[in-house]
Short mmCIF file of N, CA and C in Angstrom, two decimals:
data_model
loop_
_atom_site.label_atom_id
_atom_site.label_comp_id
_atom_site.label_asym_id
_atom_site.label_seq_id
_atom_site.Cartn_x
_atom_site.Cartn_y
_atom_site.Cartn_z
N MET A 9 120.78 117.00 129.37
CA MET A 9 119.82 117.83 128.72
C MET A 9 118.41 117.15 128.75
N ASP A 10 117.45 117.98 128.70
CA ASP A 10 116.08 117.49 128.69
C ASP A 10 115.80 116.79 127.38
N LYS A 11 114.96 115.71 127.45
CA LYS A 11 114.56 114.92 126.36
C LYS A 11 113.85 115.80 125.23
N ARG A 12 113.05 116.69 125.62
CA ARG A 12 112.32 117.53 124.70
C ARG A 12 113.23 118.46 123.99
N ILE A 13 114.24 119.00 124.62
CA ILE A 13 115.18 119.93 124.05
C ILE A 13 116.06 119.15 122.99
N SER A 14 116.52 117.96 123.33
CA SER A 14 117.30 117.24 122.40
C SER A 14 116.47 116.74 121.15
N THR A 15 115.15 116.51 121.40
CA THR A 15 114.24 116.12 120.25
C THR A 15 114.11 117.35 119.30
N LEU A 16 113.90 118.54 119.91
CA LEU A 16 113.81 119.83 119.15
C LEU A 16 115.03 120.09 118.33
N ILE A 17 116.19 119.87 119.01
CA ILE A 17 117.44 120.19 118.28
C ILE A 17 117.63 119.16 117.15
N PHE A 18 117.22 117.92 117.37
CA PHE A 18 117.33 116.89 116.27
C PHE A 18 116.42 117.19 115.07
N ILE A 19 115.14 117.64 115.33
CA ILE A 19 114.21 118.05 114.27
C ILE A 19 114.78 119.27 113.54
N TYR A 20 115.43 120.19 114.30
CA TYR A 20 115.97 121.36 113.62
C TYR A 20 117.10 121.00 112.73
N VAL A 21 117.94 120.14 113.16
CA VAL A 21 119.09 119.75 112.33
C VAL A 21 118.62 119.00 111.09
N LEU A 22 117.65 118.21 111.22
CA LEU A 22 117.09 117.57 110.03
C LEU A 22 116.51 118.56 109.05
N TYR A 23 115.71 119.60 109.64
CA TYR A 23 115.20 120.68 108.76
C TYR A 23 116.27 121.43 108.18
N LEU A 24 117.36 121.77 108.84
CA LEU A 24 118.50 122.49 108.25
C LEU A 24 119.17 121.75 107.16
N ILE A 25 119.40 120.47 107.32
CA ILE A 25 120.07 119.59 106.32
C ILE A 25 119.13 119.60 105.08
N THR A 26 117.83 119.41 105.27
CA THR A 26 116.88 119.36 104.12
C THR A 26 116.87 120.74 103.40
N ALA A 27 116.84 121.83 104.17
CA ALA A 27 116.83 123.12 103.52
C ALA A 27 118.12 123.41 102.67
N VAL A 28 119.26 123.08 103.21
CA VAL A 28 120.52 123.27 102.50
C VAL A 28 120.53 122.34 101.26
N PHE A 29 120.07 121.15 101.36
CA PHE A 29 119.99 120.24 100.27
C PHE A 29 119.06 120.76 99.13
N MET A 30 117.99 121.39 99.55
CA MET A 30 116.97 121.94 98.62
C MET A 30 117.65 123.16 97.87
N VAL A 31 118.36 123.93 98.52
CA VAL A 31 119.02 125.06 97.88
C VAL A 31 120.10 124.67 96.93
N LEU A 32 120.81 123.57 97.27
CA LEU A 32 121.96 123.22 96.38
C LEU A 32 121.67 122.22 95.33
N SER A 33 120.45 121.59 95.36
CA SER A 33 120.17 120.51 94.41
C SER A 33 118.80 120.66 93.73
N THR A 34 118.84 120.72 92.42
CA THR A 34 117.56 120.90 91.66
C THR A 34 116.90 119.57 91.75
N HIS A 35 117.57 118.40 91.74
CA HIS A 35 116.90 117.11 91.81
C HIS A 35 116.18 116.95 93.19
N GLY A 36 116.87 117.42 94.18
CA GLY A 36 116.26 117.43 95.50
C GLY A 36 114.94 118.22 95.58
N GLN A 37 114.95 119.38 94.95
CA GLN A 37 113.78 120.20 94.92
C GLN A 37 112.61 119.47 94.19
N LYS A 38 112.90 118.84 93.07
CA LYS A 38 111.89 118.00 92.39
C LYS A 38 111.31 116.86 93.24
N THR A 39 112.27 116.22 93.90
CA THR A 39 111.84 115.07 94.78
C THR A 39 111.05 115.50 95.94
N MET A 40 111.33 116.60 96.58
CA MET A 40 110.64 117.10 97.69
C MET A 40 109.30 117.58 97.32
N THR A 41 109.17 118.25 96.15
CA THR A 41 107.96 118.67 95.61
C THR A 41 107.01 117.53 95.30
N MET A 42 107.58 116.46 94.69
CA MET A 42 106.82 115.27 94.44
C MET A 42 106.28 114.68 95.74
N PHE A 43 107.06 114.57 96.75
CA PHE A 43 106.60 114.00 98.05
C PHE A 43 105.53 114.88 98.69
N LEU A 44 105.70 116.24 98.67
CA LEU A 44 104.83 117.13 99.26
C LEU A 44 103.43 117.03 98.61
N PHE A 45 103.41 117.30 97.24
CA PHE A 45 102.12 117.35 96.54
C PHE A 45 101.57 115.98 96.39
N GLY A 46 102.43 114.99 96.14
CA GLY A 46 101.87 113.51 95.98
C GLY A 46 101.32 113.05 97.24
N GLY A 47 102.12 113.15 98.27
CA GLY A 47 101.73 112.69 99.60
C GLY A 47 100.53 113.50 100.09
N GLY A 48 100.52 114.82 99.90
CA GLY A 48 99.41 115.60 100.38
C GLY A 48 98.11 115.27 99.68
N GLY A 49 98.20 114.95 98.35
CA GLY A 49 97.02 114.53 97.68
C GLY A 49 96.53 113.21 98.12
N ILE A 50 97.39 112.25 98.39
CA ILE A 50 96.98 110.94 98.88
C ILE A 50 96.25 111.10 100.25
N LEU A 51 96.94 111.91 101.16
CA LEU A 51 96.31 112.04 102.47
C LEU A 51 95.00 112.73 102.41
N LEU A 52 94.88 113.74 101.43
CA LEU A 52 93.55 114.35 101.29
C LEU A 52 92.53 113.40 100.72
N LEU A 53 92.88 112.60 99.82
CA LEU A 53 91.94 111.57 99.28
C LEU A 53 91.55 110.56 100.34
N ILE A 54 92.43 110.07 101.25
CA ILE A 54 92.18 109.09 102.25
C ILE A 54 91.25 109.86 103.34
N THR A 55 91.57 111.07 103.63
CA THR A 55 90.73 111.76 104.66
C THR A 55 89.31 111.94 104.21
N PHE A 56 89.08 112.37 102.93
CA PHE A 56 87.78 112.53 102.47
C PHE A 56 87.02 111.19 102.28
N TYR A 57 87.80 110.15 101.95
CA TYR A 57 87.18 108.86 101.87
C TYR A 57 86.68 108.35 103.22
N LEU A 58 87.57 108.56 104.20
CA LEU A 58 87.15 108.13 105.55
C LEU A 58 85.95 108.89 106.15
N VAL A 59 85.97 110.18 105.86
CA VAL A 59 84.76 111.10 106.26
C VAL A 59 83.52 110.53 105.60
N TRP A 60 83.62 110.22 104.22
CA TRP A 60 82.48 109.75 103.55
C TRP A 60 82.01 108.38 104.09
N ILE A 61 82.87 107.48 104.45
CA ILE A 61 82.57 106.22 104.95
C ILE A 61 81.97 106.34 106.37
N LEU A 62 82.57 107.18 107.19
CA LEU A 62 82.08 107.31 108.63
C LEU A 62 80.74 108.06 108.63
N SER A 63 80.56 109.00 107.73
CA SER A 63 79.28 109.78 107.70
C SER A 63 78.14 108.90 107.18
N GLY A 64 78.44 107.84 106.41
CA GLY A 64 77.42 106.93 105.91
C GLY A 64 76.83 106.02 106.98
N ARG A 65 77.54 105.83 108.03
CA ARG A 65 77.05 105.00 109.15
C ARG A 65 76.06 105.72 110.02
N LYS A 66 74.96 105.05 110.32
CA LYS A 66 73.96 105.66 111.10
C LYS A 66 73.84 104.91 112.47
N GLY A 67 74.87 104.99 113.29
CA GLY A 67 74.80 104.35 114.54
C GLY A 67 75.39 103.06 114.55
#
C-alpha cells in the first residue's frame, strides 16, 4: 500500500478514536476543550509576538 494512503488511514483512525472518546467521556471533552482553547491562545500569542518582533526590525 502507498505510504500516503497508510498515513491517511492512520490519521483517520486517530480521529475516530478521539471522536468516540469525546462522545463517551465528559472528562475527555473538558480535556480536549482545554487543549484546543489553551493551545490556540498560546499559539496566537506567540504568533502576534513574533510578528511584532519581526516588524520592528528595519533591515
